[in-house]
Coordinates of C-alpha atoms in Angstrom, one line a residue:
M184 CA -0.7 0.2 -0.2
K185 CA 3.4 2.2 0.9
T186 CA 4.5 2.1 -2.3
F187 CA 0.8 2.5 -4.1
V188 CA 1.0 6.0 -2.6
I189 CA 4.7 6.9 -3.5
V190 CA 3.8 6.6 -6.6
A191 CA 0.8 7.8 -7.2
L192 CA 2.8 10.8 -5.6
M193 CA 5.4 10.5 -8.1
F194 CA 3.2 10.8 -11.4
I195 CA 1.7 13.7 -9.8
I196 CA 4.3 15.3 -8.8
I197 CA 6.6 13.8 -12.3
S198 CA 2.5 15.4 -14.2
H199 CA 2.5 18.6 -12.7
A200 CA 5.7 19.7 -13.7
F201 CA 4.9 19.2 -17.3
A202 CA 1.5 20.6 -16.3
G203 CA 0.3 23.2 -19.6
E204 CA -2.3 25.3 -20.2
F205 CA -5.0 25.8 -23.1
S206 CA -7.3 28.5 -23.6
A207 CA -9.8 30.1 -25.6
E208 CA -8.3 33.9 -26.4
G209 CA -10.6 36.3 -28.5
N210 CA -11.1 34.3 -32.0
R211 CA -7.7 31.8 -31.1
F212 CA -7.3 29.3 -29.2
I213 CA -3.8 29.6 -27.3
L214 CA -1.3 25.8 -26.1
N215 CA 1.3 26.8 -23.5
G216 CA 1.2 30.6 -24.9
A217 CA 1.3 29.8 -28.6
P218 CA -1.3 29.9 -30.3
F219 CA -2.8 26.4 -31.7
Q220 CA -5.5 25.4 -33.9
I221 CA -6.9 22.1 -33.7
L222 CA -6.8 19.3 -36.5
S223 CA -8.3 16.1 -34.9
G224 CA -9.8 13.3 -35.4
E225 CA -12.7 10.7 -33.7
I226 CA -11.7 7.5 -32.3
H227 CA -13.8 5.5 -30.5
Y228 CA -11.8 3.1 -28.1
P229 CA -14.5 0.0 -27.4
R230 CA -14.9 0.2 -31.0
V231 CA -11.5 -1.0 -31.3
P232 CA -9.6 -3.9 -30.0
K233 CA -7.1 -2.0 -27.2
E234 CA -4.3 -4.4 -28.6
Y235 CA -5.3 -1.1 -31.8
W236 CA -5.2 1.3 -29.8
R237 CA -1.1 3.1 -30.5
N238 CA -1.7 1.7 -33.7
R239 CA -5.2 3.9 -34.9
L240 CA -3.3 6.5 -33.1
Q241 CA -0.2 6.4 -34.1
S242 CA -1.9 6.5 -37.5
L243 CA -4.1 10.1 -36.9
K244 CA -0.9 11.8 -36.5
A245 CA 0.7 10.2 -39.9
M246 CA -2.0 11.9 -40.9
G247 CA -1.0 15.5 -40.1
L248 CA -3.6 15.5 -37.0
N249 CA -2.0 16.4 -33.9
T250 CA -5.5 15.3 -31.7
V251 CA -7.6 13.0 -31.8
T252 CA -11.5 13.2 -29.7
T253 CA -13.3 10.1 -28.5
Y254 CA -16.8 10.4 -26.6
V255 CA -16.5 8.5 -23.2
F256 CA -19.4 5.4 -23.4
W257 CA -21.2 5.5 -20.1
N258 CA -22.9 2.0 -20.5
Q259 CA -19.6 0.1 -20.8
H260 CA -18.2 1.6 -17.9
E261 CA -21.2 1.4 -15.7
T262 CA -22.8 -2.0 -16.2
S263 CA -25.2 -2.2 -13.4
P264 CA -25.6 0.2 -10.8
G265 CA -22.3 1.4 -8.8
V266 CA -20.5 -1.1 -10.9
Y267 CA -17.8 -0.3 -13.1
D268 CA -15.3 -1.3 -15.7
F269 CA -12.4 0.5 -16.4
T270 CA -10.3 -2.4 -18.1
G271 CA -9.7 -3.7 -21.3
D272 CA -11.6 -2.3 -23.9
Q273 CA -13.3 0.2 -21.7
D274 CA -9.6 1.7 -20.4
V275 CA -10.5 5.2 -21.6
A276 CA -8.0 6.0 -19.1
Q277 CA -5.0 3.9 -20.8
F278 CA -5.8 5.3 -24.5
I279 CA -6.2 8.6 -23.1
R280 CA -2.2 8.6 -22.4
M281 CA -1.7 6.4 -25.0
A282 CA -2.2 9.9 -26.8
Q283 CA 0.3 11.8 -25.3
E284 CA 2.9 8.8 -25.5
E285 CA 2.1 9.4 -28.9
G286 CA 2.0 13.5 -28.7
L287 CA -1.3 13.9 -29.3
Y288 CA -3.9 16.2 -27.3
V289 CA -7.6 14.9 -26.8
I290 CA -11.0 16.2 -27.1
L291 CA -12.7 14.4 -24.3
R292 CA -16.6 14.1 -24.9
P293 CA -17.9 13.0 -21.7
G294 CA -22.0 13.3 -21.9
P295 CA -24.1 11.8 -20.2
Y296 CA -25.7 11.1 -23.5
I297 CA -23.2 11.1 -27.0
C298 CA -25.5 9.1 -29.5
A299 CA -22.6 8.1 -31.7
E300 CA -25.1 5.9 -33.2
W301 CA -24.4 3.9 -30.0
E302 CA -27.5 1.9 -28.5
F303 CA -29.2 3.9 -26.5
G304 CA -26.6 7.0 -27.1
G305 CA -24.8 5.8 -24.4
F306 CA -26.7 5.5 -21.5
P307 CA -26.9 2.4 -19.4
A308 CA -30.2 -0.1 -20.1
W309 CA -31.3 0.1 -16.9
L310 CA -31.9 4.3 -16.5
L311 CA -35.3 2.5 -17.7
K312 CA -36.4 -0.2 -15.3
D313 CA -38.8 2.1 -13.1
G314 CA -40.1 3.8 -16.0
L315 CA -40.6 7.3 -14.0
I316 CA -36.5 8.6 -14.9
N317 CA -37.0 11.5 -17.2
L318 CA -33.7 11.4 -19.1
R319 CA -31.9 14.5 -20.3
S320 CA -34.0 17.1 -17.7
N321 CA -33.6 18.6 -14.5
D322 CA -35.2 15.5 -13.1
Q323 CA -33.2 14.9 -9.7
K324 CA -33.5 11.7 -10.3
Y325 CA -31.5 11.3 -13.3
L326 CA -29.5 14.2 -12.7
N327 CA -28.2 12.6 -9.3
Y328 CA -27.2 8.7 -11.8
V329 CA -25.4 11.2 -13.7
S330 CA -23.9 13.5 -10.6
T331 CA -22.8 9.6 -9.2
W332 CA -21.0 8.8 -12.2
F333 CA -19.3 11.7 -13.5
S334 CA -17.7 11.7 -9.5
V335 CA -16.3 8.4 -10.4
L336 CA -15.3 9.6 -14.3
G337 CA -13.5 12.2 -12.8
K338 CA -11.3 10.8 -10.3
V339 CA -10.6 8.9 -13.5
I340 CA -10.2 11.8 -15.6
S341 CA -8.5 14.5 -13.9
P342 CA -5.0 13.7 -13.4
L343 CA -5.2 13.4 -17.7
L344 CA -6.4 17.5 -18.5
I345 CA -3.9 19.7 -19.3
Q346 CA -3.1 21.7 -16.0
N347 CA -2.4 18.0 -14.6
G348 CA 0.4 17.4 -17.2
G349 CA -2.4 15.4 -19.3
P350 CA -2.9 16.2 -22.5
I351 CA -6.5 16.7 -22.8
I352 CA -7.3 20.2 -24.0
A353 CA -10.9 20.9 -23.8
V354 CA -14.2 19.1 -22.2
Q355 CA -17.6 19.4 -24.3
I356 CA -20.6 19.2 -21.8
E357 CA -23.6 17.3 -22.8
N358 CA -23.8 16.5 -26.8
E359 CA -25.7 17.9 -29.8
Y360 CA -29.1 19.2 -26.4
G361 CA -30.4 21.6 -28.8
G362 CA -31.6 18.9 -31.2
F363 CA -33.5 17.3 -28.3
G364 CA -34.8 20.5 -26.4
R365 CA -34.0 24.3 -25.0
D366 CA -34.1 23.7 -21.2
K367 CA -30.2 25.6 -20.7
K368 CA -31.2 25.1 -16.7
Y369 CA -30.2 21.4 -17.9
L370 CA -27.0 22.2 -19.6
E371 CA -26.2 24.6 -17.2
A372 CA -26.9 21.9 -14.1
I373 CA -24.9 19.2 -16.6
H374 CA -22.0 21.8 -16.8
Q375 CA -22.5 22.2 -12.8
I376 CA -21.1 19.0 -11.8
L377 CA -19.0 18.3 -14.7
L378 CA -17.5 21.2 -12.6
K379 CA -17.9 20.0 -9.0
N380 CA -16.1 16.7 -9.9
G381 CA -12.3 17.8 -11.2
F382 CA -12.8 19.6 -14.6
A383 CA -13.0 23.3 -12.9
Q384 CA -10.6 24.5 -14.8
S385 CA -10.9 22.4 -18.1
L386 CA -12.0 24.9 -20.8
M387 CA -15.6 23.3 -21.2
F388 CA -17.8 23.8 -25.0
T389 CA -21.3 22.9 -26.3
S390 CA -21.7 21.3 -30.3
D391 CA -24.9 21.4 -32.2
G392 CA -25.7 21.2 -35.2
I393 CA -25.6 25.0 -37.9
K394 CA -30.0 25.8 -36.9
D395 CA -30.0 24.3 -33.3
L396 CA -26.7 26.7 -31.9
S397 CA -28.8 28.7 -30.0
K398 CA -30.6 26.7 -28.3
G399 CA -27.7 23.8 -27.0
N400 CA -25.1 27.1 -26.2
L401 CA -24.6 28.2 -22.7
S402 CA -23.4 32.0 -22.0
G403 CA -20.0 32.3 -21.7
I404 CA -19.0 29.0 -23.3
L405 CA -17.3 28.2 -25.6
S406 CA -19.7 26.6 -29.0
V407 CA -18.8 24.5 -31.8
A408 CA -20.5 23.6 -35.4
N409 CA -21.8 19.9 -36.5
F410 CA -22.7 19.5 -39.6
G411 CA -21.3 17.9 -43.6
P412 CA -20.3 18.4 -46.7
G413 CA -21.1 21.6 -48.1
N414 CA -22.4 24.1 -44.8
A415 CA -19.3 24.5 -44.2
D416 CA -19.8 28.3 -44.9
E417 CA -23.5 28.1 -43.5
A418 CA -21.8 27.0 -41.0
F419 CA -18.7 29.8 -40.1
E420 CA -21.4 32.2 -40.8
A421 CA -23.8 30.7 -38.1
L422 CA -20.8 30.9 -35.3
R423 CA -19.9 34.1 -36.1
K424 CA -23.7 35.5 -34.9
A425 CA -23.5 32.9 -32.3
R426 CA -20.1 33.9 -31.2
P427 CA -18.0 36.5 -32.4
E428 CA -15.0 36.9 -30.3
A429 CA -14.4 33.3 -29.9
P430 CA -12.4 30.7 -32.3
L431 CA -14.3 29.0 -36.0
M432 CA -14.2 25.7 -34.0
V433 CA -15.8 22.2 -36.5
G434 CA -16.6 20.0 -33.3
E435 CA -18.0 17.1 -35.9
Y436 CA -17.2 17.7 -40.7
W437 CA -19.2 14.9 -41.2
A438 CA -16.4 13.2 -43.8
G439 CA -19.3 9.9 -44.2
W440 CA -21.7 8.7 -42.9
F441 CA -24.1 5.5 -40.7
D442 CA -25.9 2.6 -41.9
E443 CA -28.8 0.9 -41.6
W444 CA -29.9 -2.1 -42.0
G445 CA -32.3 -3.1 -45.3
G446 CA -30.6 0.4 -46.3
K447 CA -27.7 0.8 -48.6
H448 CA -24.4 0.8 -48.0
Q449 CA -22.6 5.1 -47.2
S450 CA -20.0 6.5 -49.6
L451 CA -20.2 10.2 -49.7
D452 CA -17.7 12.1 -52.8
L453 CA -14.5 12.8 -52.2
A454 CA -14.7 15.7 -53.8
P455 CA -16.9 18.2 -52.1
Q456 CA -14.8 17.4 -48.8
T457 CA -12.0 18.3 -49.7
K458 CA -12.0 21.3 -50.7
D459 CA -14.5 22.4 -47.5
Y460 CA -11.5 21.0 -45.5
E461 CA -8.9 22.5 -47.5
W462 CA -11.3 25.8 -47.0
M463 CA -12.1 25.4 -43.3
L464 CA -8.1 24.4 -42.5
S465 CA -6.9 27.9 -44.0
Q466 CA -9.7 29.9 -42.6
G467 CA -7.9 28.8 -39.5
A468 CA -11.2 26.9 -38.0
S469 CA -10.6 24.6 -36.2
V470 CA -11.4 21.2 -37.2
N471 CA -12.8 17.9 -35.9
L472 CA -13.5 15.0 -38.4
Y473 CA -15.9 12.9 -37.6
M474 CA -15.0 10.2 -38.2
F475 CA -11.5 9.7 -38.6
H476 CA -11.6 6.2 -37.9
G477 CA -15.5 4.5 -37.2
G478 CA -14.2 1.5 -36.3
T479 CA -16.9 -1.6 -35.5
S480 CA -20.1 -1.6 -32.6
F481 CA -19.2 -4.6 -31.8
G482 CA -21.5 -7.1 -30.1
W483 CA -24.9 -5.5 -29.6
M484 CA -23.7 -2.0 -29.6
N485 CA -25.1 -0.8 -32.7
G486 CA -27.4 2.3 -32.1
A487 CA -31.2 3.0 -34.2
N488 CA -32.7 5.9 -35.3
S489 CA -36.0 7.5 -35.6
D490 CA -38.0 9.8 -36.9
G491 CA -40.7 9.9 -33.9
R492 CA -42.4 6.6 -35.9
N493 CA -39.6 5.5 -38.4
Y494 CA -37.1 3.0 -35.8
S495 CA -34.3 1.8 -38.1
P496 CA -31.3 -0.5 -36.8
D497 CA -28.0 1.1 -37.4
V498 CA -25.4 -2.5 -38.3
T499 CA -22.7 -4.1 -36.2
S500 CA -20.3 -1.8 -37.9
Y501 CA -19.3 1.4 -38.5
D502 CA -16.8 1.9 -41.1
Y503 CA -18.6 5.4 -41.6
D504 CA -16.3 5.4 -45.2
S505 CA -13.9 7.3 -42.4
A506 CA -10.2 7.9 -43.4
L507 CA -9.5 4.9 -41.8
D508 CA -11.3 2.2 -42.4
E509 CA -12.8 -0.4 -40.4
S510 CA -9.8 -2.9 -40.2
G511 CA -7.8 0.3 -39.7
R512 CA -6.5 0.8 -43.0
P513 CA -6.3 3.8 -45.2
T514 CA -7.8 5.2 -48.1
K515 CA -7.8 7.5 -50.8
K516 CA -10.0 10.0 -48.3
Y517 CA -6.6 9.7 -45.8
F518 CA -4.5 10.3 -48.3
A519 CA -6.7 13.0 -49.8
F520 CA -6.7 14.9 -46.1
R521 CA -3.4 14.2 -45.2
E522 CA -1.7 16.0 -49.1
I523 CA -3.8 19.0 -47.7
I524 CA -2.4 19.0 -44.1
S525 CA 1.5 19.1 -45.3
R526 CA 0.8 21.6 -47.9
L527 CA -1.3 24.6 -45.9
T528 CA 1.0 23.1 -42.7
G529 CA 4.4 23.0 -44.4
K530 CA 5.5 20.1 -42.5
N531 CA 6.2 16.6 -43.7
P532 CA 4.1 13.9 -41.9
S533 CA 5.9 10.7 -40.3
A534 CA 4.9 7.2 -41.6
V535 CA 1.6 5.3 -42.2
P536 CA 2.6 2.5 -39.1
E537 CA 1.9 -1.2 -40.8
L538 CA -0.8 -3.1 -39.9
T539 CA -1.5 -6.6 -39.3
P540 CA -1.4 -8.6 -41.9
V541 CA -4.9 -10.2 -43.0
I542 CA -5.8 -14.3 -43.3
T543 CA -8.3 -16.7 -45.0
L544 CA -10.4 -18.8 -43.4
P545 CA -10.9 -22.9 -44.6
E546 CA -14.8 -23.4 -44.8
F547 CA -16.7 -25.0 -41.6
R548 CA -19.8 -26.1 -41.1
M549 CA -21.8 -25.6 -38.4
R550 CA -21.4 -29.7 -36.9
R551 CA -23.1 -29.3 -33.5
S552 CA -26.3 -27.0 -32.6
I553 CA -29.4 -26.7 -29.2
S554 CA -32.1 -25.0 -30.0
V555 CA -33.6 -22.0 -28.1
F556 CA -36.4 -24.1 -26.8
D557 CA -34.7 -26.5 -25.5
S558 CA -31.9 -24.0 -23.7
L559 CA -34.3 -21.1 -21.7
P560 CA -33.7 -20.4 -18.3
K561 CA -36.2 -20.1 -15.3
S562 CA -39.3 -17.8 -16.5
V563 CA -40.3 -14.9 -14.3
K564 CA -44.3 -14.7 -14.4
S565 CA -46.8 -12.0 -14.9
L566 CA -50.2 -10.9 -15.5
H567 CA -48.9 -8.8 -17.8
P568 CA -46.1 -8.5 -20.8
L569 CA -42.3 -7.7 -18.9
S570 CA -40.2 -6.0 -20.9
M571 CA -36.5 -6.2 -20.8
E572 CA -35.7 -4.2 -18.4
Q573 CA -38.2 -4.5 -15.2
M574 CA -36.5 -8.3 -15.7
D575 CA -33.2 -6.5 -15.0
Q576 CA -32.0 -7.3 -19.4
A577 CA -29.7 -5.0 -20.9
Y578 CA -29.3 -7.0 -24.7
G579 CA -30.1 -10.1 -26.3
Y580 CA -33.6 -12.2 -26.9
I581 CA -36.9 -12.1 -24.4
L582 CA -39.5 -15.2 -24.9
Y583 CA -42.8 -14.4 -24.0
R584 CA -45.2 -17.3 -23.1
A585 CA -48.7 -17.4 -22.7
R586 CA -51.5 -20.0 -23.4
L587 CA -54.7 -19.5 -24.9
K588 CA -57.8 -20.5 -23.7
R589 CA -60.2 -20.9 -26.5
S590 CA -59.5 -21.8 -30.3
S591 CA -60.2 -18.2 -32.0
S592 CA -59.9 -16.6 -35.8
G593 CA -58.8 -13.5 -35.9
H594 CA -55.1 -10.3 -35.0
L595 CA -53.2 -10.8 -32.3
V596 CA -51.8 -7.1 -31.6
I597 CA -48.6 -6.6 -30.1
E598 CA -48.6 -3.0 -28.5
G599 CA -44.7 -1.2 -28.0
L600 CA -43.3 -4.3 -29.6
H601 CA -39.0 -3.2 -29.3
D602 CA -38.6 -3.8 -31.7
Y603 CA -38.5 -8.0 -33.6
A604 CA -40.3 -10.6 -32.6
Q605 CA -41.3 -14.7 -34.2
V606 CA -44.3 -15.8 -33.2
Y607 CA -45.8 -19.3 -32.0
I608 CA -48.2 -21.3 -31.6
D609 CA -48.0 -24.7 -30.1
G610 CA -43.9 -24.8 -31.4
K611 CA -44.2 -24.1 -35.0
L612 CA -43.5 -20.4 -36.4
V613 CA -46.7 -18.8 -37.9
G614 CA -44.8 -15.7 -38.4
T615 CA -42.9 -12.1 -37.8
L616 CA -43.8 -8.8 -37.4
D617 CA -40.4 -5.8 -37.7
R618 CA -40.9 -3.4 -35.9
R619 CA -39.4 -1.3 -38.7
L620 CA -42.1 -2.5 -40.8
D621 CA -44.4 -1.0 -38.3
Q622 CA -45.7 -4.0 -38.4
K623 CA -48.0 -4.8 -35.4
S624 CA -50.2 -8.1 -36.1
L625 CA -50.6 -10.5 -36.9
K626 CA -53.6 -12.5 -39.1
L627 CA -54.1 -16.7 -37.1
N628 CA -56.2 -19.4 -37.0
I629 CA -56.1 -21.1 -33.7
R630 CA -58.1 -24.4 -33.7
N631 CA -57.3 -25.9 -30.3
A632 CA -57.8 -24.7 -27.3
D633 CA -55.3 -23.7 -24.6
A634 CA -52.6 -23.3 -27.6
R635 CA -49.7 -22.7 -26.3
L636 CA -49.0 -18.4 -27.6
E637 CA -44.7 -18.0 -28.1
I638 CA -43.2 -14.8 -29.2
L639 CA -39.5 -14.4 -29.6
V640 CA -38.5 -10.9 -29.1
E641 CA -35.4 -9.4 -30.5
N642 CA -33.8 -5.9 -29.0
S643 CA -32.4 -5.0 -32.4
G644 CA -30.4 -1.3 -30.4
R645 CA -32.2 1.0 -29.1
I646 CA -32.6 4.6 -30.5
N647 CA -29.9 7.1 -30.1
Y648 CA -31.1 10.3 -31.6
T649 CA -34.2 12.2 -30.4
K650 CA -37.0 12.3 -28.6
A651 CA -38.5 8.3 -29.4
I652 CA -35.1 7.1 -26.6
L653 CA -37.7 8.1 -23.2
N654 CA -39.7 4.8 -24.4
E655 CA -37.0 3.0 -24.8
R656 CA -37.5 -0.1 -23.7
K657 CA -37.0 -3.5 -25.1
G658 CA -39.3 -6.7 -25.5
I659 CA -43.5 -6.4 -25.9
T660 CA -43.9 -2.8 -23.5
G661 CA -47.6 -3.1 -23.8
N662 CA -50.3 -4.9 -23.9
V663 CA -50.9 -8.2 -26.4
K664 CA -54.3 -8.9 -27.7
L665 CA -55.9 -11.8 -29.9
S666 CA -59.2 -10.0 -31.7
G667 CA -59.5 -8.0 -29.0
S668 CA -59.7 -9.1 -25.9
M669 CA -56.0 -8.7 -23.1
I670 CA -53.7 -12.1 -23.4
Q671 CA -52.9 -12.8 -19.7
N672 CA -50.2 -13.8 -17.4
W673 CA -47.5 -14.5 -18.7
E674 CA -43.9 -16.7 -18.5
Q675 CA -41.2 -14.7 -19.3
F676 CA -37.4 -16.7 -20.4
S677 CA -34.5 -13.8 -20.7
L678 CA -32.3 -15.1 -23.0
P679 CA -29.4 -12.1 -22.5
M680 CA -27.4 -14.4 -24.3
N681 CA -24.2 -13.5 -22.5
N682 CA -22.6 -17.0 -21.3
I683 CA -23.0 -18.4 -24.9
S684 CA -20.3 -21.9 -23.7
S685 CA -22.0 -23.2 -21.4
L686 CA -24.9 -24.5 -24.0
K687 CA -25.2 -27.9 -23.9
F688 CA -24.6 -29.0 -28.1
K689 CA -25.3 -31.7 -29.3
D690 CA -23.6 -34.0 -32.6
E691 CA -27.4 -33.5 -34.8
G692 CA -29.0 -31.4 -36.8
C693 CA -30.8 -28.3 -35.9
E694 CA -33.7 -25.4 -37.9
G695 CA -35.4 -22.7 -36.7
A696 CA -34.1 -20.4 -34.4
C697 CA -30.9 -22.2 -33.1
F698 CA -27.3 -21.9 -31.2
Y699 CA -24.5 -23.4 -33.9
E700 CA -21.2 -23.9 -32.5
S701 CA -18.2 -25.0 -34.3
H702 CA -13.7 -25.1 -34.8
F703 CA -11.0 -23.7 -36.8
N704 CA -7.3 -24.0 -36.4
L705 CA -5.0 -21.3 -36.9
N706 CA -0.7 -21.8 -36.9
L707 CA -0.9 -18.1 -37.6
L708 CA -2.5 -15.5 -36.9
G709 CA -4.5 -12.2 -38.4
D710 CA -6.7 -10.0 -39.0
T711 CA -10.1 -11.7 -41.3
F712 CA -13.3 -11.5 -42.6
L713 CA -16.6 -13.9 -41.3
D714 CA -18.8 -15.0 -45.1
V715 CA -21.6 -14.1 -43.2
S716 CA -24.5 -14.1 -46.1
K717 CA -25.3 -17.1 -45.4
L718 CA -27.4 -16.4 -42.2
G719 CA -30.1 -15.1 -41.5
K720 CA -30.6 -13.0 -38.7
G721 CA -29.1 -13.8 -35.3
M722 CA -25.2 -12.9 -33.9
V723 CA -22.1 -14.4 -33.6
W724 CA -19.4 -15.0 -31.2
I725 CA -15.8 -15.4 -31.2
N726 CA -14.4 -17.6 -28.4
G727 CA -17.0 -16.4 -26.1
R728 CA -16.7 -12.5 -27.2
P729 CA -20.0 -11.4 -29.5
L730 CA -18.1 -10.0 -32.6
G731 CA -21.6 -8.4 -33.9
R732 CA -24.8 -9.0 -35.6
I733 CA -25.8 -10.6 -38.7
W734 CA -29.5 -10.3 -41.3
K735 CA -29.9 -11.6 -44.4
I736 CA -31.1 -8.3 -45.9
G737 CA -27.3 -6.0 -46.1
P738 CA -26.4 -4.2 -46.4
Q739 CA -23.6 -5.9 -44.4
K740 CA -22.7 -9.9 -44.8
K741 CA -19.0 -9.3 -43.3
L742 CA -18.0 -9.3 -40.5
Y743 CA -14.7 -7.5 -38.9
L744 CA -12.6 -9.9 -36.8
P745 CA -9.7 -8.7 -35.6
A746 CA -6.4 -10.9 -35.3
P747 CA -6.1 -9.9 -31.4
W748 CA -9.6 -11.9 -30.8
L749 CA -8.0 -15.4 -32.4
K750 CA -6.2 -18.0 -30.5
V751 CA -3.4 -21.0 -32.5
G752 CA -4.6 -23.6 -31.9
E753 CA -8.6 -23.9 -31.4
N754 CA -10.8 -20.5 -31.9
V755 CA -14.4 -21.8 -31.4
V756 CA -17.8 -19.4 -33.4
H757 CA -20.3 -19.4 -31.8
V758 CA -24.0 -18.7 -33.5
F759 CA -27.4 -17.7 -33.1
D760 CA -30.2 -18.4 -35.9
L761 CA -33.5 -17.3 -36.1
E762 CA -33.7 -18.9 -39.2
G763 CA -31.2 -21.7 -38.9
R764 CA -30.3 -24.7 -40.8
S765 CA -29.7 -28.7 -40.3
T766 CA -26.2 -27.6 -43.1
W767 CA -24.8 -24.4 -43.4
T768 CA -20.9 -23.2 -44.1
M769 CA -18.7 -20.3 -42.6
K770 CA -15.2 -18.7 -43.9
G771 CA -13.1 -15.7 -43.1
L772 CA -12.4 -13.2 -46.4
S773 CA -9.1 -11.6 -46.9
N774 CA -10.4 -8.9 -49.4
S775 CA -11.7 -5.7 -47.4
N776 CA -11.2 -3.4 -50.3
D777 CA -15.1 -3.3 -50.9
R778 CA -15.8 -1.8 -46.9
L779 CA -16.7 -4.6 -45.6
R780 CA -19.9 -5.0 -47.8

């Protein structure tokens, strides 16, 4: 203990010896007494394996950037109330220290809300359990949770602020709040919570879309603008109007876009982006490229969008058509931006770092399997359907079961289906319902009295944007009716699928909603791309880690599999597929040129 205290004190002394200053003075940023133009790129630490953080940061610096920007992902760190995780891919402090070791500064966006096309905008799902918390508001219960979280985060992060010898030069207050509301008292409450928890000496800022700047800013606080190609003139005019005596800064220049299930892969024309980027830098503006490297929303962490009615879940890949592709490989955009930065700054960039080699995997068959109905946990009974959150479940699937007391023909109506359901009568699949398509009812013909109704529901990703986040409980969130009559007395089976290796697989085929297991052996490690084009809808795990979602509707038909998740020798693959077949195969591809499509 004594040794730990001595080391901690030495760290504090050394850090303060290298303490710096960063401020906004007039229309310039000042770093340690000299003008500083922020050339930033966004990387999200949970979307990149920790083993690759240094490579991605080196690639960022080699493009000519001097700063990395990242959100803090609350739901990754506080997985249940009062239970915190800052280890492995969640070690945000190590990511920031690594950036400093590579000669980079850091802009921190701690939330509590982050958007980011991330599950529930970064909020922990447990906030929804009691149904009484009003998110992003002055609701004291909500603010108490935020305050507790920031008190923990502040202890982790405050030693890394520039005034304490770290690389963090600026901290964001909330995130794009102007696109959600206009309650300045709420914004000030978040500001005060940050001030009280270690961020008091930081340069702080608010970040909003062009038309939302006035709704999302705070008096005396720097405003930055978020926008995409073709809007630089309008954005700069809005910033000058909102803050005439402040530096011009672009909080997010959308150099790409994200993909949604059932849509097309997004790929933006490069020419308008390079034109914008060169013009903005030549104006002396500070710019953050969103994203510099998108990475992957591994596991269940993809978000979803909504316009208030339509629901659109995002794919696993967060490639984002960014300068570095999903697997970290430089693109044409990377080298185009690199040339602009070098020419305007007069600095020769460092060499682009080498990458992990890409390997192929021979085709292998999924030989062992078990039906989801043969691997159910104990049920929880209730009069009306319970949501996942009421079952203390955040992600995965949930099965609802009820008995229909009489034969009946009519429409089964599910009120508040979130998000995708398979409907079974006496073990037979009779139809599916998809929230994306606004499907809520299914025509049934029940011939047997005491028929068994089962509804298997997938959480396809919580909405991460707009006021729709306020009602994002998962599973069945309302009542279920048949021919107008309410069905009661339910059993719920929670299926978070967080211990897939414990299932009792059998050496036999399985059709329908099934788990599958297979193995492959490796002599040499490398990145690869799992071809999932033959699968239906579900999830893939590698060596126990949830890799990502699969869905035959595309556009994503490959899953990026990073080398650090593989092992020399035997590797185990698990798949859950709602549309499983007795015999199908999978293989790993080496081609990443089509950006994983």
